[in-house]
XYZ file of N, CA and C in Angstrom:
618
model
N 83.185 112.673 111.056
C 83.030 111.279 111.473
C 83.326 110.280 110.333
N 82.820 110.566 109.154
C 83.088 109.691 107.987
C 84.572 109.649 107.700
N 85.262 110.812 107.847
C 86.691 110.838 107.580
C 87.451 109.960 108.598
N 86.950 109.960 109.851
C 87.573 109.117 110.883
C 87.397 107.641 110.557
N 86.188 107.271 110.130
C 85.891 105.880 109.710
C 86.825 105.489 108.577
N 86.932 106.345 107.596
C 87.759 106.014 106.408
C 89.227 105.867 106.827
N 89.704 106.723 107.736
C 91.124 106.682 108.122
C 91.389 105.478 108.991
N 90.413 105.026 109.797
C 90.690 104.034 110.842
C 90.320 102.592 110.440
N 89.372 102.437 109.509
C 88.850 101.063 109.307
C 89.767 100.226 108.395
N 90.533 100.880 107.529
C 91.426 100.104 106.613
C 92.826 100.637 106.834
N 93.657 99.879 107.517
C 95.012 100.261 107.839
C 95.868 100.474 106.548
N 95.629 99.649 105.547
C 96.470 99.734 104.374
C 95.770 100.295 103.160
N 94.592 99.794 102.823
C 93.936 100.215 101.608
C 92.629 100.880 101.834
N 92.617 102.193 101.833
C 91.402 102.956 101.929
C 90.671 102.933 100.601
N 89.526 103.523 100.544
C 88.671 103.387 99.371
C 89.413 103.783 98.065
N 90.111 104.913 98.120
C 90.734 105.365 96.879
C 91.812 104.434 96.377
N 92.548 103.756 97.307
C 93.519 102.790 96.884
C 92.891 101.523 96.362
N 91.812 101.078 96.997
C 91.121 99.866 96.543
C 90.507 100.041 95.159
N 89.941 101.275 94.978
C 89.320 101.533 93.644
C 90.316 101.469 92.524
N 91.563 101.964 92.833
C 92.593 101.992 91.843
C 93.312 100.665 91.662
N 93.367 99.871 92.711
C 94.191 98.681 92.764
C 93.493 97.449 92.179
N 92.272 97.247 92.562
C 91.598 96.002 92.268
C 90.920 96.022 90.895
N 91.009 94.873 90.172
C 90.330 94.741 88.930
C 88.812 94.769 89.169
N 88.091 95.157 88.179
C 86.617 95.266 88.305
C 85.980 93.948 88.717
N 86.441 92.866 88.144
C 85.810 91.584 88.428
C 86.079 91.186 89.891
N 87.246 91.506 90.394
C 87.533 91.212 91.807
C 86.645 92.030 92.718
N 86.455 93.301 92.437
C 85.528 94.162 93.215
C 84.146 93.602 93.187
N 83.683 93.121 92.050
C 82.347 92.552 91.920
C 82.230 91.288 92.694
N 83.287 90.472 92.697
C 83.216 89.203 93.472
C 83.232 89.440 94.982
N 83.875 90.495 95.397
C 83.921 90.829 96.849
C 82.522 91.253 97.337
N 81.765 91.942 96.537
C 80.433 92.372 96.967
C 80.442 93.194 98.216
N 79.538 92.869 99.154
C 79.457 93.611 100.398
C 80.730 93.498 101.260
N 81.466 92.437 101.074
C 82.715 92.261 101.828
C 83.736 93.389 101.555
N 83.528 94.051 100.472
C 84.410 95.140 100.059
C 84.423 96.239 101.115
N 83.258 96.558 101.682
C 83.126 97.666 102.648
C 82.839 97.120 104.041
N 83.007 95.872 104.285
C 82.727 95.289 105.617
C 83.486 95.937 106.761
N 84.782 96.250 106.627
C 85.486 96.912 107.771
C 84.869 98.237 108.151
N 84.541 99.027 107.130
C 83.940 100.342 107.459
C 82.596 100.213 108.164
N 81.781 99.233 107.658
C 80.513 99.019 108.282
C 80.607 98.496 109.677
N 81.552 97.608 109.975
C 81.766 97.069 111.300
C 82.172 98.174 112.273
N 83.145 99.050 111.835
C 83.555 100.123 112.748
C 82.448 101.107 112.976
N 81.685 101.411 111.925
C 80.557 102.340 112.091
C 79.574 101.858 113.114
N 79.241 100.567 113.021
C 78.261 99.982 114.008
C 78.822 100.101 115.436
N 80.121 99.944 115.602
C 80.691 100.019 116.959
C 80.687 101.406 117.507
N 80.854 102.402 116.687
C 81.065 103.813 117.115
C 79.774 104.590 117.209
N 78.742 104.201 116.506
C 77.509 105.008 116.507
C 76.671 104.625 117.713
N 76.210 105.668 118.436
C 75.236 105.462 119.501
C 75.714 104.581 120.649
N 74.747 103.958 121.265
C 75.089 103.079 122.439
C 75.204 103.816 123.768
N 75.386 103.134 124.820
C 75.402 103.739 126.121
C 76.784 104.188 126.562
N 77.823 103.949 125.747
C 79.159 104.225 126.148
C 79.626 105.570 125.614
N 80.629 106.168 126.302
C 81.228 107.409 125.752
C 82.167 106.942 124.603
N 82.733 108.008 123.936
C 83.449 107.722 122.653
C 84.663 106.856 122.913
N 85.448 107.065 123.941
C 86.608 106.244 124.220
C 86.226 104.768 124.411
N 85.151 104.553 125.192
C 84.708 103.178 125.394
C 84.130 102.578 124.095
N 83.599 103.389 123.213
C 83.116 102.859 121.933
C 84.315 102.432 121.089
N 85.411 103.289 121.168
C 86.594 102.892 120.429
C 87.181 101.588 121.004
N 87.157 101.455 122.318
C 87.597 100.261 122.964
C 86.782 99.029 122.545
N 85.513 99.224 122.386
C 84.638 98.167 121.971
C 84.993 97.722 120.520
N 85.272 98.701 119.737
C 85.704 98.426 118.343
C 86.922 97.591 118.309
N 87.916 97.899 119.184
C 89.143 97.088 119.291
C 88.844 95.686 119.732
N 87.935 95.552 120.708
C 87.543 94.189 121.212
C 86.950 93.339 120.116
N 86.230 93.961 119.215
C 85.510 93.132 118.211
C 86.334 92.978 116.931
N 87.365 93.782 116.683
C 88.088 93.769 115.458
C 89.600 93.557 115.627
N 90.241 94.559 116.238
C 91.719 94.567 116.346
C 92.239 93.429 117.170
N 91.637 93.183 118.312
C 92.175 92.125 119.199
C 92.035 90.721 118.554
N 90.819 90.289 118.172
C 90.705 88.892 117.650
C 91.369 88.684 116.268
N 91.443 89.795 115.452
C 91.961 89.623 114.088
C 93.451 90.039 113.932
N 94.063 90.536 115.069
C 95.446 91.001 114.888
C 96.253 90.585 116.111
N 96.125 91.362 117.171
C 97.005 91.203 118.355
C 96.937 89.823 118.973
N 95.751 89.325 119.236
C 95.597 88.020 119.901
C 96.044 86.866 118.981
N 95.859 87.087 117.687
C 96.283 86.087 116.731
C 97.770 85.901 116.777
N 98.495 87.012 116.776
C 99.939 86.995 116.784
C 100.481 86.288 118.026
N 99.914 86.696 119.166
C 100.340 86.048 120.444
C 100.042 84.567 120.489
N 98.848 84.205 119.998
C 98.440 82.821 120.037
C 99.394 81.944 119.150
N 99.641 82.437 117.960
C 100.511 81.671 117.014
C 101.958 81.577 117.540
N 102.464 82.718 118.029
C 103.838 82.699 118.511
C 103.989 81.804 119.753
N 103.038 81.812 120.642
C 103.136 81.020 121.861
C 102.951 79.506 121.546
N 102.042 79.224 120.655
C 101.821 77.807 120.298
C 103.072 77.245 119.636
N 103.764 78.076 118.855
C 104.968 77.624 118.153
C 106.039 77.072 119.102
N 106.077 77.648 120.314
C 107.082 77.205 121.293
C 106.386 76.488 122.444
N 105.130 76.012 122.251
C 104.402 75.254 123.261
C 104.283 76.036 124.586
N 104.015 77.308 124.472
C 103.850 78.177 125.678
C 102.409 78.585 125.879
N 101.935 78.318 127.045
C 100.519 78.703 127.381
C 100.524 80.210 127.836
N 99.698 81.001 127.154
C 99.684 82.437 127.414
C 98.249 82.836 127.871
N 98.192 83.714 128.840
C 96.872 84.253 129.283
C 96.961 85.776 129.283
N 95.825 86.411 128.963
C 95.708 87.870 128.957
C 94.745 88.243 130.121
N 95.220 88.429 131.293
C 94.362 88.611 132.479
C 93.357 89.822 132.316
N 93.753 90.847 131.587
C 92.834 92.008 131.450
C 91.693 91.679 130.561
N 91.727 90.553 129.845
C 90.604 90.110 129.003
C 89.662 89.149 129.723
N 89.927 88.883 131.010
C 88.952 88.134 131.789
C 87.568 88.805 131.716
N 86.530 88.060 131.528
C 85.225 88.639 131.287
C 84.772 89.559 132.451
N 85.185 89.236 133.658
C 84.765 90.069 134.784
C 85.468 91.400 134.732
N 86.721 91.419 134.362
C 87.451 92.682 134.263
C 86.864 93.521 133.073
N 86.590 92.854 131.980
C 86.031 93.543 130.793
C 84.683 94.169 131.136
N 83.855 93.374 131.772
C 82.512 93.872 132.096
C 82.554 95.035 133.081
N 83.418 94.921 134.097
C 83.551 96.011 135.030
C 84.086 97.311 134.314
N 85.065 97.077 133.451
C 85.640 98.220 132.750
C 84.592 98.977 131.943
N 83.771 98.260 131.151
C 82.806 98.947 130.330
C 81.670 99.524 131.133
N 81.344 98.877 132.246
C 80.145 99.375 133.018
C 80.508 100.508 134.007
N 81.748 100.538 134.446
C 82.038 101.469 135.574
C 83.177 102.432 135.317
N 84.013 102.237 134.302
C 85.183 103.078 134.094
C 84.954 103.987 132.891
N 84.843 105.278 133.130
C 84.645 106.155 131.937
C 85.942 106.331 131.128
N 85.730 106.729 129.892
C 86.918 106.853 129.009
C 87.915 107.863 129.469
N 87.461 108.829 130.277
C 88.378 109.886 130.792
C 89.423 109.312 131.767
N 89.132 108.154 132.303
C 90.090 107.481 133.188
C 90.967 106.430 132.491
N 90.660 106.180 131.205
C 91.422 105.262 130.464
C 92.443 105.957 129.587
N 92.075 107.106 129.077
C 93.025 107.940 128.307
C 92.931 109.366 128.808
N 94.035 109.913 129.233
C 94.125 111.306 129.698
C 95.223 112.003 128.996
N 94.846 112.973 128.146
C 95.858 113.593 127.316
C 96.538 112.562 126.401
N 97.849 112.449 126.482
C 98.567 111.488 125.680
C 98.892 110.239 126.457
N 98.347 110.115 127.667
C 98.646 108.947 128.511
C 97.548 107.872 128.317
N 97.955 106.724 127.823
C 97.016 105.626 127.688
C 97.055 104.791 128.932
N 96.016 103.978 129.137
C 95.872 103.070 130.304
C 96.107 103.875 131.592
N 95.519 105.069 131.642
C 95.761 106.019 132.763
C 95.445 105.392 134.123
N 94.244 104.881 134.307
C 93.825 104.343 135.581
C 94.715 103.142 135.936
N 94.949 102.281 134.963
C 95.750 101.063 135.260
C 97.158 101.467 135.725
N 97.739 102.458 135.145
C 99.075 102.887 135.555
C 99.069 103.529 136.939
N 98.010 104.289 137.238
C 97.877 104.870 138.599
C 97.792 103.748 139.635
N 97.001 102.762 139.339
C 96.848 101.651 140.303
C 98.175 100.907 140.373
N 98.840 100.688 139.308
C 100.142 99.940 139.304
C 101.142 100.651 140.188
N 101.167 101.973 140.165
C 102.159 102.702 140.967
C 101.916 102.536 142.453
N 100.670 102.220 142.863
C 100.373 101.989 144.241
C 100.776 100.630 144.729
N 100.855 99.673 143.799
C 101.063 98.325 144.129
C 102.563 97.868 143.876
N 103.067 98.296 142.775
C 104.385 97.844 142.363
C 105.488 98.664 142.990
N 106.720 98.211 143.058
C 107.841 98.975 143.597
C 108.037 100.274 142.810
N 108.383 101.346 143.538
C 108.539 102.640 142.934
C 109.627 102.706 141.864
N 110.632 101.824 141.948
C 111.693 101.831 140.964
C 111.283 101.257 139.594
N 110.125 100.611 139.629
C 109.680 99.953 138.375
C 108.964 100.992 137.474
N 109.448 101.154 136.276
C 108.863 102.101 135.369
C 107.645 101.469 134.679
N 106.418 101.918 135.073
C 105.200 101.365 134.468
C 104.965 101.850 133.046
N 105.783 102.827 132.610
C 105.640 103.324 131.250
C 106.587 102.699 130.231
N 107.353 101.713 130.653
C 108.438 101.192 129.825
C 107.969 100.374 128.650
N 106.765 99.807 128.763
C 106.308 98.962 127.648
C 106.197 99.788 126.361
N 106.725 99.235 125.262
C 106.775 100.052 124.018
C 106.688 99.049 122.845
N 105.931 99.424 121.866
C 105.780 98.596 120.663
C 107.075 98.620 119.838
N 107.137 97.716 118.941
C 108.327 97.656 118.069
C 107.923 97.273 116.688
N 108.807 97.593 115.698
C 108.486 97.311 114.321
C 109.801 97.042 113.603
N 109.716 96.218 112.516
C 110.899 95.989 111.695
C 110.982 97.055 110.629
N 112.170 97.318 110.092
C 112.335 98.412 109.128
C 111.925 98.015 107.645
N 110.638 97.654 107.561
C 110.183 97.200 106.215
C 110.321 98.333 105.195
N 110.005 99.566 105.582
C 110.110 100.649 104.604
C 111.479 100.787 103.979
N 112.514 100.650 104.831
C 113.881 100.779 104.340
C 114.271 99.565 103.495
N 113.854 98.367 103.912
C 114.184 97.215 103.139
C 113.531 97.242 101.748
N 112.278 97.760 101.667
C 111.616 97.834 100.346
C 112.200 98.910 99.451
N 112.893 99.915 100.085
C 113.558 100.927 99.216
C 114.954 100.457 98.786
N 115.504 99.487 99.564
C 116.899 99.096 99.343
C 117.017 97.642 98.912
N 117.500 96.776 99.805
C 117.901 95.424 99.430
C 116.778 94.527 98.912
N 115.558 94.796 99.231
C 114.430 93.966 98.795
C 113.632 94.521 97.616
N 114.000 95.697 97.148
C 113.172 96.369 96.172
C 112.976 95.568 94.904
N 114.102 95.055 94.348
C 114.005 94.316 93.080
C 113.174 93.048 93.249
N 113.409 92.350 94.379
C 112.600 91.129 94.650
C 111.093 91.448 94.813
N 110.834 92.535 95.489
C 109.461 92.976 95.681
C 108.833 93.310 94.334
N 109.521 94.051 93.542
C 108.981 94.445 92.204
C 108.760 93.216 91.314
N 109.688 92.313 91.326
C 109.560 91.103 90.466
C 108.370 90.258 90.917
N 108.179 90.138 92.215
C 107.089 89.359 92.732
C 105.696 89.959 92.425
N 105.628 91.269 92.612
C 104.317 91.942 92.377
C 103.997 92.153 90.922
N 104.972 92.290 90.045
C 104.729 92.586 88.653
C 105.043 91.412 87.715
N 105.710 90.393 88.228
C 106.046 89.292 87.354
C 104.920 88.319 87.198
N 104.941 87.579 86.084
C 103.937 86.573 85.869
C 102.550 87.147 85.519
N 101.555 86.271 85.614
C 100.186 86.646 85.279
C 99.527 87.278 86.492
N 99.150 88.524 86.355
C 98.476 89.246 87.407
C 96.971 89.211 87.216
N 96.282 88.471 88.083
C 94.851 88.256 87.878
C 94.004 89.242 88.709
N 94.592 89.906 89.671
C 93.802 90.627 90.651
C 93.976 92.136 90.619
N 95.244 92.620 90.380
C 95.592 93.974 90.612
C 95.959 94.685 89.307
N 95.666 95.977 89.328
C 96.019 96.827 88.194
C 97.500 97.127 88.247
N 98.180 96.802 87.158
C 99.626 96.956 87.095
C 100.094 98.379 87.294
N 99.353 99.320 86.695
C 99.726 100.735 86.816
C 99.707 101.213 88.226
N 98.723 100.729 89.039
C 98.629 101.126 90.421
C 99.842 100.624 91.255
N 100.192 99.348 90.987
C 101.350 98.781 91.694
C 102.628 99.491 91.353
N 102.788 99.766 90.080
C 104.008 100.518 89.646
C 104.083 101.878 90.296
N 102.894 102.542 90.455
C 102.859 103.870 91.104
C 103.221 103.737 92.584
N 102.694 102.710 93.244
C 103.028 102.494 94.686
C 104.527 102.241 94.850
N 105.086 101.432 93.950
C 106.517 101.159 94.075
C 107.344 102.410 93.802
N 107.010 103.178 92.807
C 107.762 104.371 92.492
C 107.666 105.425 93.583
N 106.460 105.579 94.122
C 106.270 106.573 95.220
C 107.055 106.154 96.458
N 107.012 104.826 96.752
C 107.736 104.382 97.898
C 109.221 104.546 97.764
N 109.717 104.297 96.557
C 111.173 104.448 96.305
C 111.628 105.883 96.494
N 110.732 106.844 96.225
C 111.109 108.238 96.274
C 110.759 108.919 97.621
N 110.209 108.109 98.558
C 110.021 108.656 99.887
C 108.634 108.612 100.499
N 107.597 108.413 99.681
C 106.237 108.229 100.183
C 106.106 106.826 100.739
N 105.764 106.710 101.990
C 105.807 105.412 102.669
C 104.551 104.603 102.338
N 104.764 103.488 101.613
C 103.676 102.537 101.299
C 104.076 101.165 101.826
N 104.899 101.095 102.887
C 105.412 99.804 103.301
C 104.315 98.792 103.691
N 103.269 99.264 104.413
C 102.176 98.370 104.803
C 101.404 97.849 103.624
N 101.142 98.692 102.650
C 100.382 98.259 101.478
C 101.220 97.316 100.623
N 102.481 97.645 100.440
C 103.335 96.753 99.623
C 103.560 95.416 100.351
N 103.692 95.448 101.631
C 103.895 94.175 102.379
C 102.670 93.311 102.244
N 101.472 93.925 102.368
C 100.259 93.117 102.188
C 100.121 92.523 100.790
N 100.454 93.289 99.794
C 100.467 92.765 98.415
C 101.510 91.634 98.243
N 102.679 91.825 98.838
C 103.755 90.831 98.762
C 103.337 89.502 99.390
N 102.753 89.594 100.565
C 102.347 88.382 101.265
C 101.261 87.671 100.467
N 100.299 88.420 99.998
C 99.242 87.752 99.165
C 99.811 87.092 97.921
N 100.701 87.787 97.254
C 101.268 87.254 96.032
C 102.060 86.027 96.279
N 102.883 85.981 97.355
C 103.684 84.835 97.701
C 102.749 83.661 98.071
N 101.733 83.978 98.867
C 100.749 82.945 99.259
C 100.071 82.345 98.037
N 99.610 83.170 97.174
C 98.917 82.721 95.956
C 99.824 81.850 95.073
N 101.044 82.347 94.874
C 101.948 81.594 94.021
C 102.366 80.263 94.639
N 102.447 80.218 95.946
C 102.875 78.972 96.621
C 101.777 77.923 96.724
N 100.525 78.339 96.939
C 99.487 77.370 97.284
C 98.413 77.246 96.193
N 98.248 78.221 95.364
C 97.180 78.119 94.348
C 97.779 78.248 92.937
N 98.238 79.436 92.594
C 98.890 79.653 91.320
C 97.920 79.377 90.143
N 98.436 78.901 89.070
C 97.638 78.666 87.885
C 96.672 77.454 87.985
N 96.856 76.680 89.045
C 95.955 75.475 89.200
C 94.582 75.908 89.633
N 94.443 77.142 90.139
C 93.117 77.554 90.666
C 92.336 78.235 89.547
N 91.133 77.812 89.312
C 90.396 78.286 88.164
C 89.718 79.592 88.351
N 90.428 80.632 88.746
C 89.828 81.972 88.860
C 89.793 82.680 87.493
């Protein structure tokens, strides 16, 4: 269970990466916030009246949806003045789902949204493929090994580094260049560094 928490609660920086990456003063300043994601996920998954799948779903409701998926949809839709609704997040649907639908009807084998897809096949035209929805991603890993590598390295290692241990960043870059995928970790560090340099930089008294 502890291994699952560690693997699931931090998408990019698990404990061993954070310990190596962050300077001691940064870790001290973070305090309890340093382990907040693990604590939040543990509270969602331990005990309660729900089966394990529903506890995982509850964890998504409290963390992944408001802090990731819904944020992206909200920002993208507002940018083009588009009003977006997520009907499956209607409180009546959510309450019914948690109270009446067991996890075995939500995930069956490798099939997600099992009950929803079964119901959709009864209502929608047979020619419509209810399994066609698929996630997508940009080739960040390849970009960071190729055309963006030098820019990435210069941004992460150039100038005054106040937060991160240089040796750890150099190791992440070298490992990624040789095939170990650190695209998510490097992207997070790049975005933070660009944000810091653009909006705070040396004017902030850290």
